[in-house]
Amino acid sequence: MTGAEEKRDAVALADLSDLLVAAWLEVARQAGAGPRPGSAAALDAAEAKRELPAGVPNAEHAAGYMAGRMVDAIALLLQSLGTQLRAEPMVPLAVWPLVRAELEYAGRVAWLLEPLTGSAPAARRVARAMLEHASALQREKYTASKHSGPLAKTYKRNRDELLRRIGVLFSEVHTPLETPDQIGDWRIGGETMIGLGKASDLFLSQNFTKGSGVYDILSDRSHPSVMSLASQSVAEESEGVTSWTYPADPEVLDFQVRLGCLILYKSAHTISAYYGLNSAPLERWADETPAHWLDEGPRATS
C-alpha cells in the first residue's frame, strides 16, 4: 500500500477503481466451475437439499447467484464512477448517488450471505433468497400496473407461481400483497424481509468499525436538498450574474472513491469466501491503494 497521507487526483482514482473492477472480474470467472468442495456455498447447497422439499429448481443456489449478480452491479456502478472522475469538468455532486447505489446493493449481498447460526441455516438462506425474488416481482408488478396492464399481469403471474412454489418449500409464508409497503412485513421460513437502510447498515457493521452515519450522509447528498447543494458549491459573480460551481474537495473526493472501491472490494471478498474462490487478484489491488483506505473505517465525510 502507498503512503497513508497520499491523496490522488481524480484520474488516478479512476484508474485505481478500474483496476479493482478488473480484479473482481478475474475472481468472478472462477465461479463458472461452481462452488469449491467444502466451501460454504457447497455445504449450504447440500444441507438445503436435505432440509427442503423440491419446490423451486436450484433454490439451494439462489442466494449465492443473486449475490453474485449484485456484486456485478456494484462493479458496473464503480465503472460509472470512474467515468464521472474523468469528466471535464469533474462534478463530485454526481458521484454521491453512484456510491449510495453501490452500498444498497452491498447491503443485499451482506444479508443474503450473512453467516447464519442456529437451526437450519441453509434453509433460512434459501428463505432470504425467496424473499428477495418475490419482493422484486411484487415491486415490478406494482410499477407495471401504472403504465402497462399486460406487463403487470405477466409479473403477477410470475409472482403467484413463485409464491406457490415457495409454499411447497416452507410452511410459514406471510406475504400480504395489497401494497408494496407491506413487503417490510413479509416472512418466509422464519426470515423477515430487510429494508435498504437496515441492509446497508448490516454491510457496514460486518466490514467496518467506523461506518456509523455513512448511509445517512450518502442519502443526504443524493436526495434533493438545498443545504446539500449549498455545502458543496461556490458562488461566482460575473457581470452582475451569480452562478454556482461545484469544485472537488480532495478530502471529500477521497472519501467518495475510497468508499466506492471498498464496497466492491468487501463485497467481492464475501462472494470469494462463500464460494471458496482465490481472492489473490483483490489483494494485489489492495497493495496499490493508499494505506489509509484499508487501515480505517469509512467515517462519514461531507
mmCIF file of C-alpha atoms in Angstrom:
data_model
loop_
_atom_site.group_PDB
_atom_site.id
_atom_site.type_symbol
_atom_site.label_atom_id
_atom_site.label_comp_id
_atom_site.label_asym_id
_atom_site.label_seq_id
_atom_site.Cartn_x
_atom_site.Cartn_y
_atom_site.Cartn_z
ATOM 1 C CA MET A 1 0.000 0.000 0.000
ATOM 2 C CA THR A 2 1.131 3.512 -0.706
ATOM 3 C CA GLY A 3 1.690 6.291 1.813
ATOM 4 C CA ALA A 4 -1.093 6.963 4.279
ATOM 5 C CA GLU A 5 -1.337 10.690 3.531
ATOM 6 C CA GLU A 6 -1.426 10.384 -0.226
ATOM 7 C CA LYS A 7 -4.426 11.926 -1.963
ATOM 8 C CA ARG A 8 -4.598 11.086 -5.643
ATOM 9 C CA ASP A 9 -6.149 13.235 -8.342
ATOM 10 C CA ALA A 10 -9.433 12.275 -9.980
ATOM 11 C CA VAL A 11 -7.932 10.468 -12.967
ATOM 12 C CA ALA A 12 -5.574 8.450 -10.768
ATOM 13 C CA LEU A 13 -8.522 7.479 -8.580
ATOM 14 C CA ALA A 14 -10.455 6.434 -11.694
ATOM 15 C CA ASP A 15 -7.544 4.245 -12.759
ATOM 16 C CA LEU A 16 -7.492 2.645 -9.322
ATOM 17 C CA SER A 17 -11.211 1.920 -9.432
ATOM 18 C CA ASP A 18 -10.861 0.362 -12.900
ATOM 19 C CA LEU A 19 -8.134 -1.932 -11.597
ATOM 20 C CA LEU A 20 -10.470 -3.129 -8.867
ATOM 21 C CA VAL A 21 -13.227 -3.890 -11.373
ATOM 22 C CA ALA A 22 -10.723 -5.940 -13.374
ATOM 23 C CA ALA A 23 -9.686 -7.782 -10.198
ATOM 24 C CA TRP A 24 -13.309 -8.630 -9.435
ATOM 25 C CA LEU A 25 -13.871 -9.976 -12.933
ATOM 26 C CA GLU A 26 -10.811 -12.177 -12.536
ATOM 27 C CA VAL A 27 -12.219 -13.592 -9.302
ATOM 28 C CA ALA A 28 -15.740 -13.945 -10.700
ATOM 29 C CA ARG A 29 -14.589 -16.010 -13.677
ATOM 30 C CA GLN A 30 -13.573 -18.744 -11.251
ATOM 31 C CA ALA A 31 -17.207 -19.168 -10.218
ATOM 32 C CA GLY A 32 -18.003 -20.689 -13.589
ATOM 33 C CA ALA A 33 -16.772 -24.012 -12.221
ATOM 34 C CA GLY A 34 -19.252 -23.821 -9.340
ATOM 35 C CA PRO A 35 -18.573 -23.674 -5.603
ATOM 36 C CA ARG A 36 -15.379 -25.316 -4.446
ATOM 37 C CA PRO A 37 -15.763 -28.557 -2.460
ATOM 38 C CA GLY A 38 -16.044 -27.781 1.230
ATOM 39 C CA SER A 39 -16.928 -24.123 0.653
ATOM 40 C CA ALA A 40 -19.847 -22.504 2.465
ATOM 41 C CA ALA A 41 -21.786 -22.462 -0.806
ATOM 42 C CA ALA A 42 -21.269 -26.190 -1.344
ATOM 43 C CA LEU A 43 -22.194 -27.019 2.239
ATOM 44 C CA ASP A 44 -25.297 -24.806 2.112
ATOM 45 C CA ALA A 45 -26.442 -26.428 -1.126
ATOM 46 C CA ALA A 46 -26.077 -29.950 0.257
ATOM 47 C CA GLU A 47 -27.795 -29.063 3.525
ATOM 48 C CA ALA A 48 -30.668 -27.219 1.814
ATOM 49 C CA LYS A 49 -31.341 -30.211 -0.408
ATOM 50 C CA ARG A 50 -31.607 -32.392 2.687
ATOM 51 C CA GLU A 51 -33.805 -29.958 4.614
ATOM 52 C CA LEU A 52 -36.211 -28.726 1.938
ATOM 53 C CA PRO A 53 -38.580 -30.428 -0.492
ATOM 54 C CA ALA A 54 -38.005 -29.953 -4.204
ATOM 55 C CA GLY A 55 -40.289 -26.980 -4.744
ATOM 56 C CA VAL A 56 -38.156 -24.400 -6.553
ATOM 57 C CA PRO A 57 -35.485 -25.528 -9.058
ATOM 58 C CA ASN A 58 -31.961 -24.678 -7.854
ATOM 59 C CA ALA A 59 -33.331 -22.941 -4.751
ATOM 60 C CA GLU A 60 -30.244 -24.087 -2.842
ATOM 61 C CA HIS A 61 -28.073 -21.933 -5.126
ATOM 62 C CA ALA A 62 -30.371 -18.887 -5.292
ATOM 63 C CA ALA A 63 -28.772 -16.739 -2.586
ATOM 64 C CA GLY A 64 -25.267 -17.099 -3.981
ATOM 65 C CA TYR A 65 -26.445 -16.494 -7.535
ATOM 66 C CA MET A 66 -28.349 -13.344 -6.577
ATOM 67 C CA ALA A 67 -25.447 -12.048 -4.506
ATOM 68 C CA GLY A 68 -23.057 -12.568 -7.412
ATOM 69 C CA ARG A 69 -25.314 -10.671 -9.778
ATOM 70 C CA MET A 70 -25.476 -7.818 -7.290
ATOM 71 C CA VAL A 71 -21.694 -7.636 -6.958
ATOM 72 C CA ASP A 72 -21.571 -7.417 -10.756
ATOM 73 C CA ALA A 73 -23.936 -4.437 -10.466
ATOM 74 C CA ILE A 74 -21.640 -2.827 -7.886
ATOM 75 C CA ALA A 75 -18.742 -3.209 -10.322
ATOM 76 C CA LEU A 76 -20.744 -1.515 -13.082
ATOM 77 C CA LEU A 77 -21.609 1.356 -10.773
ATOM 78 C CA LEU A 78 -17.935 1.725 -9.868
ATOM 79 C CA GLN A 79 -17.109 1.832 -13.579
ATOM 80 C CA SER A 80 -19.650 4.632 -13.920
ATOM 81 C CA LEU A 81 -17.968 6.425 -11.035
ATOM 82 C CA GLY A 82 -14.690 6.211 -12.961
ATOM 83 C CA THR A 83 -16.389 7.817 -15.952
ATOM 84 C CA GLN A 84 -17.512 10.700 -13.754
ATOM 85 C CA LEU A 85 -13.992 11.116 -12.381
ATOM 86 C CA ARG A 86 -12.605 11.514 -15.902
ATOM 87 C CA ALA A 87 -15.258 14.049 -16.958
ATOM 88 C CA GLU A 88 -14.216 17.630 -17.740
ATOM 89 C CA PRO A 89 -15.125 19.292 -15.514
ATOM 90 C CA MET A 90 -15.400 16.596 -12.858
ATOM 91 C CA VAL A 91 -18.517 17.200 -10.746
ATOM 92 C CA PRO A 92 -18.393 15.424 -7.358
ATOM 93 C CA LEU A 93 -22.116 16.091 -6.944
ATOM 94 C CA ALA A 94 -22.773 13.293 -9.457
ATOM 95 C CA VAL A 95 -20.710 10.741 -7.536
ATOM 96 C CA TRP A 96 -22.870 10.504 -4.394
ATOM 97 C CA PRO A 97 -25.835 8.613 -5.955
ATOM 98 C CA LEU A 98 -23.498 6.067 -7.531
ATOM 99 C CA VAL A 99 -21.800 5.243 -4.228
ATOM 100 C CA ARG A 100 -25.149 5.139 -2.439
ATOM 101 C CA ALA A 101 -26.472 2.642 -5.018
ATOM 102 C CA GLU A 102 -23.337 0.554 -4.535
ATOM 103 C CA LEU A 103 -23.941 0.452 -0.793
ATOM 104 C CA GLU A 104 -27.565 -0.563 -1.257
ATOM 105 C CA TYR A 105 -26.553 -3.474 -3.472
ATOM 106 C CA ALA A 106 -23.840 -4.419 -0.982
ATOM 107 C CA GLY A 107 -26.458 -4.490 1.750
ATOM 108 C CA ARG A 108 -28.406 -7.125 -0.162
ATOM 109 C CA VAL A 109 -25.228 -9.178 -0.598
ATOM 110 C CA ALA A 110 -24.452 -8.905 3.113
ATOM 111 C CA TRP A 111 -27.956 -10.050 4.049
ATOM 112 C CA LEU A 112 -28.177 -12.885 1.541
ATOM 113 C CA LEU A 113 -24.797 -14.339 2.521
ATOM 114 C CA GLU A 114 -24.725 -13.358 6.190
ATOM 115 C CA PRO A 115 -23.194 -16.170 8.275
ATOM 116 C CA LEU A 116 -26.157 -17.801 9.998
ATOM 117 C CA THR A 117 -26.116 -19.785 13.220
ATOM 118 C CA GLY A 118 -28.763 -21.787 14.986
ATOM 119 C CA SER A 119 -31.182 -24.219 13.398
ATOM 120 C CA ALA A 120 -31.464 -24.840 9.641
ATOM 121 C CA PRO A 121 -29.136 -22.067 8.431
ATOM 122 C CA ALA A 122 -29.129 -23.315 4.824
ATOM 123 C CA ALA A 123 -32.922 -23.376 4.658
ATOM 124 C CA ARG A 124 -33.051 -19.884 6.151
ATOM 125 C CA ARG A 125 -30.660 -18.660 3.468
ATOM 126 C CA VAL A 126 -32.989 -20.069 0.836
ATOM 127 C CA ALA A 127 -35.859 -18.262 2.567
ATOM 128 C CA ARG A 128 -33.971 -14.970 2.286
ATOM 129 C CA ALA A 129 -33.391 -15.565 -1.398
ATOM 130 C CA MET A 130 -37.081 -16.293 -1.918
ATOM 131 C CA LEU A 131 -37.981 -13.065 -0.098
ATOM 132 C CA GLU A 132 -35.593 -11.172 -2.364
ATOM 133 C CA HIS A 133 -37.031 -12.723 -5.523
ATOM 134 C CA ALA A 134 -40.705 -12.495 -4.638
ATOM 135 C CA SER A 135 -40.452 -8.916 -3.359
ATOM 136 C CA ALA A 136 -38.730 -7.852 -6.573
ATOM 137 C CA LEU A 137 -41.574 -9.350 -8.606
ATOM 138 C CA GLN A 138 -44.123 -7.621 -6.354
ATOM 139 C CA ARG A 139 -42.477 -4.228 -6.903
ATOM 140 C CA GLU A 140 -42.236 -4.782 -10.654
ATOM 141 C CA LYS A 141 -45.881 -5.796 -10.781
ATOM 142 C CA TYR A 142 -46.943 -2.686 -8.876
ATOM 143 C CA THR A 143 -44.896 -0.355 -11.081
ATOM 144 C CA ALA A 144 -46.090 -2.025 -14.273
ATOM 145 C CA SER A 145 -49.700 -1.566 -13.153
ATOM 146 C CA LYS A 146 -49.142 2.189 -13.514
ATOM 147 C CA HIS A 147 -48.308 2.028 -17.208
ATOM 148 C CA SER A 148 -48.890 -1.419 -18.728
ATOM 149 C CA GLY A 149 -51.729 -3.745 -17.852
ATOM 150 C CA PRO A 150 -50.350 -6.718 -19.845
ATOM 151 C CA LEU A 151 -46.902 -6.373 -18.252
ATOM 152 C CA ALA A 152 -48.465 -6.149 -14.800
ATOM 153 C CA LYS A 153 -50.378 -9.368 -15.492
ATOM 154 C CA THR A 154 -47.152 -11.087 -16.519
ATOM 155 C CA TYR A 155 -45.390 -10.058 -13.322
ATOM 156 C CA LYS A 156 -48.436 -11.080 -11.285
ATOM 157 C CA ARG A 157 -48.482 -14.500 -12.908
ATOM 158 C CA ASN A 158 -44.755 -14.977 -12.260
ATOM 159 C CA ARG A 159 -45.091 -13.744 -8.676
ATOM 160 C CA ASP A 160 -48.018 -16.024 -7.923
ATOM 161 C CA GLU A 161 -46.238 -19.038 -9.400
ATOM 162 C CA LEU A 162 -43.147 -18.317 -7.329
ATOM 163 C CA LEU A 163 -45.233 -17.915 -4.180
ATOM 164 C CA ARG A 164 -46.933 -21.234 -4.938
ATOM 165 C CA ARG A 165 -43.544 -22.937 -5.150
ATOM 166 C CA ILE A 166 -42.338 -21.185 -2.012
ATOM 167 C CA GLY A 167 -45.398 -22.592 -0.257
ATOM 168 C CA VAL A 168 -44.118 -26.061 -1.104
ATOM 169 C CA LEU A 169 -40.724 -25.252 0.436
ATOM 170 C CA PHE A 170 -41.876 -23.547 3.640
ATOM 171 C CA SER A 171 -44.859 -23.911 5.940
ATOM 172 C CA GLU A 172 -44.569 -20.287 7.091
ATOM 173 C CA VAL A 173 -45.270 -17.861 4.248
ATOM 174 C CA HIS A 174 -46.671 -14.431 5.139
ATOM 175 C CA THR A 175 -46.666 -12.188 2.070
ATOM 176 C CA PRO A 176 -49.579 -9.708 2.033
ATOM 177 C CA LEU A 177 -49.971 -8.337 -1.485
ATOM 178 C CA GLU A 178 -52.234 -5.295 -1.265
ATOM 179 C CA THR A 179 -49.463 -2.663 -1.422
ATOM 180 C CA PRO A 180 -45.651 -2.632 -1.776
ATOM 181 C CA ASP A 181 -45.452 -1.027 1.680
ATOM 182 C CA GLN A 182 -46.382 -4.408 3.145
ATOM 183 C CA ILE A 183 -43.181 -6.014 1.850
ATOM 184 C CA GLY A 184 -41.436 -4.949 5.044
ATOM 185 C CA ASP A 185 -43.754 -7.315 6.938
ATOM 186 C CA TRP A 186 -43.124 -10.332 4.724
ATOM 187 C CA ARG A 187 -41.918 -13.527 6.412
ATOM 188 C CA ILE A 188 -40.853 -16.798 4.840
ATOM 189 C CA GLY A 189 -39.436 -19.755 6.721
ATOM 190 C CA GLY A 190 -38.761 -17.720 9.854
ATOM 191 C CA GLU A 191 -36.932 -14.945 7.976
ATOM 192 C CA THR A 192 -38.233 -11.375 7.691
ATOM 193 C CA MET A 193 -37.626 -9.069 4.740
ATOM 194 C CA ILE A 194 -34.980 -6.407 5.367
ATOM 195 C CA GLY A 195 -35.136 -2.854 4.027
ATOM 196 C CA LEU A 196 -32.441 -0.949 2.141
ATOM 197 C CA GLY A 197 -31.268 1.097 5.107
ATOM 198 C CA LYS A 198 -31.014 -1.809 7.544
ATOM 199 C CA ALA A 199 -29.284 -3.988 4.969
ATOM 200 C CA SER A 200 -26.786 -1.216 4.217
ATOM 201 C CA ASP A 201 -26.090 -0.844 7.930
ATOM 202 C CA LEU A 202 -25.601 -4.610 8.131
ATOM 203 C CA PHE A 203 -22.933 -4.440 5.419
ATOM 204 C CA LEU A 204 -21.197 -1.569 7.187
ATOM 205 C CA SER A 205 -21.263 -3.314 10.553
ATOM 206 C CA GLN A 206 -19.888 -6.514 9.036
ATOM 207 C CA ASN A 207 -16.988 -4.809 7.298
ATOM 208 C CA PHE A 208 -16.051 -1.604 9.156
ATOM 209 C CA THR A 209 -15.628 -0.430 12.725
ATOM 210 C CA LYS A 210 -16.439 3.216 11.907
ATOM 211 C CA GLY A 211 -19.343 3.001 9.478
ATOM 212 C CA SER A 212 -21.953 4.813 11.558
ATOM 213 C CA GLY A 213 -23.720 7.542 9.599
ATOM 214 C CA VAL A 214 -22.269 6.577 6.219
ATOM 215 C CA TYR A 215 -25.593 5.567 4.659
ATOM 216 C CA ASP A 216 -27.180 8.722 6.039
ATOM 217 C CA ILE A 217 -24.596 11.030 4.512
ATOM 218 C CA LEU A 218 -24.850 9.253 1.163
ATOM 219 C CA SER A 219 -28.624 9.643 1.276
ATOM 220 C CA ASP A 220 -28.447 13.301 2.304
ATOM 221 C CA ARG A 221 -26.074 14.059 -0.563
ATOM 222 C CA SER A 222 -28.059 12.018 -3.111
ATOM 223 C CA HIS A 223 -31.546 13.348 -2.367
ATOM 224 C CA PRO A 224 -32.738 16.840 -3.376
ATOM 225 C CA SER A 225 -31.605 19.248 -0.668
ATOM 226 C CA VAL A 226 -30.853 22.944 -0.782
ATOM 227 C CA MET A 227 -28.464 22.501 2.144
ATOM 228 C CA SER A 228 -26.569 19.764 0.344
ATOM 229 C CA LEU A 229 -26.224 21.951 -2.742
ATOM 230 C CA ALA A 230 -25.121 24.943 -0.679
ATOM 231 C CA SER A 231 -22.465 22.996 1.208
ATOM 232 C CA GLN A 232 -20.881 21.673 -1.997
ATOM 233 C CA SER A 233 -20.991 24.786 -4.169
ATOM 234 C CA VAL A 234 -19.168 28.099 -4.530
ATOM 235 C CA ALA A 235 -20.816 31.291 -5.772
ATOM 236 C CA GLU A 236 -19.158 33.120 -8.673
ATOM 237 C CA GLU A 237 -20.227 36.543 -9.938
ATOM 238 C CA SER A 238 -19.648 37.828 -13.432
ATOM 239 C CA GLU A 239 -21.179 40.996 -14.869
ATOM 240 C CA GLY A 240 -23.794 41.089 -12.152
ATOM 241 C CA VAL A 241 -24.839 37.469 -12.632
ATOM 242 C CA THR A 242 -24.272 34.884 -9.887
ATOM 243 C CA SER A 243 -23.614 31.292 -10.849
ATOM 244 C CA TRP A 244 -22.625 28.266 -8.809
ATOM 245 C CA THR A 245 -19.828 25.793 -9.362
ATOM 246 C CA TYR A 246 -19.108 22.517 -7.609
ATOM 247 C CA PRO A 247 -15.365 22.223 -7.076
ATOM 248 C CA ALA A 248 -13.854 18.931 -5.974
ATOM 249 C CA ASP A 249 -12.665 18.850 -2.380
ATOM 250 C CA PRO A 250 -9.720 16.410 -2.238
ATOM 251 C CA GLU A 251 -10.794 15.061 1.165
ATOM 252 C CA VAL A 252 -14.384 14.506 0.062
ATOM 253 C CA LEU A 253 -13.321 13.017 -3.266
ATOM 254 C CA ASP A 254 -11.011 10.621 -1.443
ATOM 255 C CA PHE A 255 -13.920 9.597 0.796
ATOM 256 C CA GLN A 256 -16.265 9.071 -2.147
ATOM 257 C CA VAL A 257 -13.918 6.963 -4.245
ATOM 258 C CA ARG A 258 -12.440 5.121 -1.306
ATOM 259 C CA LEU A 259 -15.909 4.099 -0.135
ATOM 260 C CA GLY A 260 -16.999 3.175 -3.668
ATOM 261 C CA CYS A 261 -13.951 0.946 -4.055
ATOM 262 C CA LEU A 262 -14.161 -0.606 -0.603
ATOM 263 C CA ILE A 263 -17.803 -1.523 -1.148
ATOM 264 C CA LEU A 264 -16.815 -3.580 -4.190
ATOM 265 C CA TYR A 265 -13.660 -4.912 -2.516
ATOM 266 C CA LYS A 266 -15.517 -6.125 0.590
ATOM 267 C CA SER A 267 -18.494 -7.497 -1.360
ATOM 268 C CA ALA A 268 -16.194 -9.320 -3.765
ATOM 269 C CA HIS A 269 -14.428 -10.872 -0.785
ATOM 270 C CA THR A 270 -17.803 -12.024 0.553
ATOM 271 C CA ILE A 271 -18.512 -13.862 -2.714
ATOM 272 C CA SER A 272 -14.974 -15.234 -2.882
ATOM 273 C CA ALA A 273 -15.153 -16.591 0.650
ATOM 274 C CA TYR A 274 -18.626 -18.065 0.181
ATOM 275 C CA TYR A 275 -17.666 -19.965 -2.977
ATOM 276 C CA GLY A 276 -14.101 -20.780 -1.907
ATOM 277 C CA LEU A 277 -12.504 -18.775 -4.732
ATOM 278 C CA ASN A 278 -8.962 -17.454 -4.959
ATOM 279 C CA SER A 279 -9.058 -13.811 -3.836
ATOM 280 C CA ALA A 280 -5.434 -13.029 -4.770
ATOM 281 C CA PRO A 281 -6.471 -10.537 -7.523
ATOM 282 C CA LEU A 282 -8.276 -8.474 -4.891
ATOM 283 C CA GLU A 283 -5.229 -8.437 -2.633
ATOM 284 C CA ARG A 284 -2.965 -7.368 -5.482
ATOM 285 C CA TRP A 285 -5.310 -4.414 -5.970
ATOM 286 C CA ALA A 286 -5.209 -3.651 -2.243
ATOM 287 C CA ASP A 287 -1.419 -3.433 -2.401
ATOM 288 C CA GLU A 288 -1.783 -0.444 -4.766
ATOM 289 C CA THR A 289 -4.161 1.581 -2.603
ATOM 290 C CA PRO A 290 -3.323 4.434 -0.242
ATOM 291 C CA ALA A 291 -2.628 2.890 3.168
ATOM 292 C CA HIS A 292 -5.421 4.733 4.976
ATOM 293 C CA TRP A 293 -8.021 3.210 2.666
ATOM 294 C CA LEU A 294 -7.759 -0.156 4.399
ATOM 295 C CA ASP A 295 -6.494 0.892 7.825
ATOM 296 C CA GLU A 296 -9.530 2.895 8.907
ATOM 297 C CA GLY A 297 -13.291 2.688 8.760
ATOM 298 C CA PRO A 298 -15.126 4.980 6.294
ATOM 299 C CA ARG A 299 -16.030 7.852 8.621
ATOM 300 C CA ALA A 300 -18.862 9.948 7.260
ATOM 301 C CA THR A 301 -17.407 12.909 5.382
ATOM 302 C CA SER A 302 -19.376 15.563 3.555
#
